[in-house]
Every structure is written in structure tokens, then in C-alpha cells.
Short mmCIF file of N, CA, C and O in Angstrom, two decimals:
data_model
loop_
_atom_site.label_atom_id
_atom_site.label_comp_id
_atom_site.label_asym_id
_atom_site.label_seq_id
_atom_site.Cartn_x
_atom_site.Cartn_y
_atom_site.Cartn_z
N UNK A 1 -14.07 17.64 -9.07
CA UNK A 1 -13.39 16.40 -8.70
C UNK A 1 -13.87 15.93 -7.34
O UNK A 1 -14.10 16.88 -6.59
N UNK A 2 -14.07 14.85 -6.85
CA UNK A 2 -14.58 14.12 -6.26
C UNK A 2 -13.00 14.40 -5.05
O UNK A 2 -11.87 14.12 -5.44
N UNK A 3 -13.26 14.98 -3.63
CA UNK A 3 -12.60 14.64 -2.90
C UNK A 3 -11.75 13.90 -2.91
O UNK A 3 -10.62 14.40 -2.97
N UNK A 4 -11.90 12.03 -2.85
CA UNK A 4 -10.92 10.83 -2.51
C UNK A 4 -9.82 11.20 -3.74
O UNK A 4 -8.59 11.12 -3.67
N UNK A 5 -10.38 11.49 -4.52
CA UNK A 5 -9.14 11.72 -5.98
C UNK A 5 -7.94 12.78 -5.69
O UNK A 5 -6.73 12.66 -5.87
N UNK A 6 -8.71 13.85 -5.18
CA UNK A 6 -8.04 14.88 -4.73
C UNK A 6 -7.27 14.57 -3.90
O UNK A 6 -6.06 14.64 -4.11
N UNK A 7 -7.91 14.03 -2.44
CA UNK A 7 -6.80 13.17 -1.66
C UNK A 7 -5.62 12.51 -2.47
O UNK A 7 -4.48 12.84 -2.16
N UNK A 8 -5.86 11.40 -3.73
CA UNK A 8 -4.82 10.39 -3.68
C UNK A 8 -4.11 10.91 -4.52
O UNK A 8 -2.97 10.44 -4.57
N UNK A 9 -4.45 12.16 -5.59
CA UNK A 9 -3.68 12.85 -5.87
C UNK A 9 -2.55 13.77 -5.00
O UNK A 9 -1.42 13.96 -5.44
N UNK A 10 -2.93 14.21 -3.93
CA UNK A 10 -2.26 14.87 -2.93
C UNK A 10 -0.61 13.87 -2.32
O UNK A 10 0.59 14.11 -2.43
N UNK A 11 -1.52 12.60 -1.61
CA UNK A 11 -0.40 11.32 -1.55
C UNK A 11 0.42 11.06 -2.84
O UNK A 11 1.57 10.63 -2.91
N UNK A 12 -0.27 11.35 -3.66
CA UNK A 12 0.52 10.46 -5.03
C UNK A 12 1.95 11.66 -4.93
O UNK A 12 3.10 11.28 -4.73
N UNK A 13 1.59 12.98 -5.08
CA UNK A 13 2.55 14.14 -5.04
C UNK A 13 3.71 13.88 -4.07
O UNK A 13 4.92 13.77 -4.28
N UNK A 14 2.77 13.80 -2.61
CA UNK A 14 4.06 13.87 -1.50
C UNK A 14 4.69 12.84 -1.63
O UNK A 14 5.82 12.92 -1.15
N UNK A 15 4.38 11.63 -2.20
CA UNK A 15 5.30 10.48 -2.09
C UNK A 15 6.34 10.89 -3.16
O UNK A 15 7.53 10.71 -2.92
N UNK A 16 5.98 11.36 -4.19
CA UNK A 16 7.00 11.41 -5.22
C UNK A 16 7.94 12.28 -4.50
O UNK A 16 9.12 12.06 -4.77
N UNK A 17 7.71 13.25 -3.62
CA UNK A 17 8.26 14.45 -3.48
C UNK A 17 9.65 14.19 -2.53
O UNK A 17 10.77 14.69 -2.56
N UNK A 18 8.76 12.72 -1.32
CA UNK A 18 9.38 12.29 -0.56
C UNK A 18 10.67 11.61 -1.22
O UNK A 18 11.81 11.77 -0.78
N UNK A 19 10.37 10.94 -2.21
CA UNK A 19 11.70 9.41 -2.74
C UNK A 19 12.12 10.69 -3.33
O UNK A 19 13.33 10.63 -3.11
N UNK A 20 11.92 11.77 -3.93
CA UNK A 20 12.75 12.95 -5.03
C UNK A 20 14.21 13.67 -3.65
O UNK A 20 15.37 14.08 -3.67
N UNK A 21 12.90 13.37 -2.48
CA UNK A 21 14.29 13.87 -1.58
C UNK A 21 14.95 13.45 -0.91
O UNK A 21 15.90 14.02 -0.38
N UNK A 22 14.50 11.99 -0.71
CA UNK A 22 15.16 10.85 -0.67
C UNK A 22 16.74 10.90 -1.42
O UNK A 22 17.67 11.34 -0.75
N UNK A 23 16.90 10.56 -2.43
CA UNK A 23 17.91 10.68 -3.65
C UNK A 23 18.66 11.94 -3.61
O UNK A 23 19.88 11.91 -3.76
N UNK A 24 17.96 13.21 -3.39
CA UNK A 24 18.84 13.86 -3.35
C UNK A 24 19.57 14.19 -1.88
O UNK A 24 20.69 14.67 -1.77
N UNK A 25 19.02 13.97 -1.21
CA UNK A 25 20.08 13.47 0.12
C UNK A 25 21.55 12.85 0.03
O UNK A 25 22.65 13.32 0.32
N UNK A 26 21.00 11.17 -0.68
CA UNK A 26 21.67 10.07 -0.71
C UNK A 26 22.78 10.31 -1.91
O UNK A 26 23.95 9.93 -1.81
N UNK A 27 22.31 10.93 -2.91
CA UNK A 27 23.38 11.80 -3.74
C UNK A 27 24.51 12.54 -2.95
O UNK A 27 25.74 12.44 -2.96
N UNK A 28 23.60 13.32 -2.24
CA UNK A 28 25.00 14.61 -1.48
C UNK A 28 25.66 13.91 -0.73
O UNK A 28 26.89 13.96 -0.71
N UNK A 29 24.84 13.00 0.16
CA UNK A 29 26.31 12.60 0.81
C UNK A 29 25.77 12.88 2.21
O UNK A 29 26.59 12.62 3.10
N UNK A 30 24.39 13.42 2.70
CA UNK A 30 24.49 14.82 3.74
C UNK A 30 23.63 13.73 4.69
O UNK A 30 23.51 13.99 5.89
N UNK A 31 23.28 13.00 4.37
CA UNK A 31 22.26 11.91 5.38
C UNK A 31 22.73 10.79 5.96
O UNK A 31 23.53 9.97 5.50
N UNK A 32 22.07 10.80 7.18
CA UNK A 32 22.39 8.89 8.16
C UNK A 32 21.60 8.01 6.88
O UNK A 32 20.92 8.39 5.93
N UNK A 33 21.93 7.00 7.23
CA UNK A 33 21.21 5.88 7.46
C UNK A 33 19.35 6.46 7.64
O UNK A 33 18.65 6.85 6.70
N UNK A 34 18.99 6.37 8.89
CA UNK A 34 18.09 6.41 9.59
C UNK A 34 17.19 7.31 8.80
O UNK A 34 16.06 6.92 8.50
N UNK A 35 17.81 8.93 8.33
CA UNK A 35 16.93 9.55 8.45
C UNK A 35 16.30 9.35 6.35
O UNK A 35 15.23 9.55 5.77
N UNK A 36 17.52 8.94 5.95
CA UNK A 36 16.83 8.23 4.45
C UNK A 36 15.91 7.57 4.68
O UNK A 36 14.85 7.84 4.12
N UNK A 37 16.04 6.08 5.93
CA UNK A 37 15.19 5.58 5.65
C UNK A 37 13.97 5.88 5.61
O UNK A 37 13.10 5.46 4.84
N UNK A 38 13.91 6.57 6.40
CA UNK A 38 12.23 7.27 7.35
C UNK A 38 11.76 8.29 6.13
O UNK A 38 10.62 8.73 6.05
N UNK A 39 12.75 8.58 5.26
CA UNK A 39 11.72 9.50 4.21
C UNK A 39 11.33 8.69 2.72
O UNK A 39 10.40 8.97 1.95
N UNK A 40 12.30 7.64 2.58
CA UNK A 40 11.96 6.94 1.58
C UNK A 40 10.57 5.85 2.17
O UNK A 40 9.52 5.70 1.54
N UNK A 41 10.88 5.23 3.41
CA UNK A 41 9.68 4.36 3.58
C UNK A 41 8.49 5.11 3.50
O UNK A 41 7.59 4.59 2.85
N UNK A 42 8.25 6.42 4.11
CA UNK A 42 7.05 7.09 4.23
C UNK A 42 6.48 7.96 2.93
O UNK A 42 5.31 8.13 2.60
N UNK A 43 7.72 8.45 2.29
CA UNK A 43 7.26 8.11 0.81
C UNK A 43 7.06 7.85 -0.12
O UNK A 43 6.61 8.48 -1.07
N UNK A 44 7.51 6.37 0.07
CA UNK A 44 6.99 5.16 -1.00
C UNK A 44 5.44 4.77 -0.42
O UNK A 44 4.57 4.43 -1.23
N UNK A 45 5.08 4.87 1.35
CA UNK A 45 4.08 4.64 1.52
C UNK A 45 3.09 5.82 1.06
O UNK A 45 1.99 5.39 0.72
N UNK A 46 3.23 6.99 0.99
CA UNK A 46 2.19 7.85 0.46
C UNK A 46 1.88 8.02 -1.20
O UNK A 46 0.89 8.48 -1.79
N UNK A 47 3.42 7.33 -1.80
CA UNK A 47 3.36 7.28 -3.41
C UNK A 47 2.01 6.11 -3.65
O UNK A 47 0.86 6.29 -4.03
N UNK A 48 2.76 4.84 -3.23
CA UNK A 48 1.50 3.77 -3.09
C UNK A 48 -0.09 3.82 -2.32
O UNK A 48 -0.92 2.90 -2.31
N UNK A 49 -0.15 4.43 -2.03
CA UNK A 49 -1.56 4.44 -0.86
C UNK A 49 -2.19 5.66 -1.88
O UNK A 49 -3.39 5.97 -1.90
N UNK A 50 -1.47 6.09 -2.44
CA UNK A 50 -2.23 7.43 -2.90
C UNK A 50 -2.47 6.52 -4.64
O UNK A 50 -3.62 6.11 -4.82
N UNK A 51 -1.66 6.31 -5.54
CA UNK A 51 -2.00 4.97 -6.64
C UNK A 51 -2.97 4.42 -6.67
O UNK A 51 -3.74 4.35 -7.63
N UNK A 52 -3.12 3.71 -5.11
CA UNK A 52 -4.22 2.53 -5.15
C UNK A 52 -5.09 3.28 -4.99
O UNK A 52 -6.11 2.85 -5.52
N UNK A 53 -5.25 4.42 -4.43
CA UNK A 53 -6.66 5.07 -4.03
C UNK A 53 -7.54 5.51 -5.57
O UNK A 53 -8.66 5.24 -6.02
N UNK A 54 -6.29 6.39 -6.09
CA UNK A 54 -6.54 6.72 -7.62
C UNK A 54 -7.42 5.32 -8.27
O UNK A 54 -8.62 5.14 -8.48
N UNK A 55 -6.23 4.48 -8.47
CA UNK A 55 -7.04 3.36 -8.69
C UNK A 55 -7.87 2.99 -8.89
O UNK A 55 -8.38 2.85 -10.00
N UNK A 56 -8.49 2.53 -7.29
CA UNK A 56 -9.63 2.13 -6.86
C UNK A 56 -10.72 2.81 -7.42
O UNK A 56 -11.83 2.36 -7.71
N UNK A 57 -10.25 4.05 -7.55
CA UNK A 57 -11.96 5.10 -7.72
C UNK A 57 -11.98 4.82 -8.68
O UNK A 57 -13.04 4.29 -8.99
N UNK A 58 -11.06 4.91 -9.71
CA UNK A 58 -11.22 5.16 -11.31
C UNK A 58 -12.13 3.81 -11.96
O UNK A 58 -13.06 3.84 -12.77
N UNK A 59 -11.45 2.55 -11.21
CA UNK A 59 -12.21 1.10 -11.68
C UNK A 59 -14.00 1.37 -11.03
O UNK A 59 -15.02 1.16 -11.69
N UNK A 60 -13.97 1.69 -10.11
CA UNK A 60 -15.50 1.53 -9.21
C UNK A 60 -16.36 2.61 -9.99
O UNK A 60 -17.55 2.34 -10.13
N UNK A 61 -15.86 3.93 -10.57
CA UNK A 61 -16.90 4.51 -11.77
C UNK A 61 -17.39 4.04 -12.54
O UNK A 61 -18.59 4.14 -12.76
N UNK A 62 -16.23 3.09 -13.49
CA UNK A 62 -16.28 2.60 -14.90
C UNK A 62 -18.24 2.19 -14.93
O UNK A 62 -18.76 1.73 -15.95
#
């Protein structure tokens, strides 16, 4: 596998991993404000950045 894949596979993981713990925070009850936000924004940004990367490579082989 080609590195960048590996990378956006890596992002694609932590983002999911991030919004998975996101939710279960916001479920329990156990989180501010603040500190949801900071794990859902950062991993929705590594879910997406890691997508487009996938993406990108997969169209630019074809």
C-alpha cells in the first residue's frame, strides 16, 4: 500500500474514533461543553481530511 492511503486510512480511523467518543461522553453525561467540542471538531476534521485523501488517490490511479 502506498503510504498517503495508509495515512488517510489512519485519519479516517481516528476521526471515527474521535465522534465514537464524542457520543459517548455526551451520552454519560460526564463532559463540558468545551471539551465535546474540541473532540468532535477535531474528529470530524481527521474523519474528513482522511476521506478526501482516500479519495483523491483512488480517482488519480484510475
Amino acid at each position: 500500500m502506498d503510504i498517503k492511503k495508509i495515512l488517510g486510512l489512519v485519519l479516517t480511523l481516528l476521526g471515527i474514533g474521535g465522534l465514537i467518543y464524542t457520543a459517548v461522553l455526551y451520552v454519560n453525561g460526564s463532559g463540558e461543553f468545551k471539551v465535546l467540542a474540541v473532540y468532535g471538531i477535531l474528529g470530524a476534521i481527521f474523519f474528513f481530511s482522511g476521506i478526501g485523501l482516500i479519495k483523491r488517490l483512488g480517482s488519480s490511479n484510475e
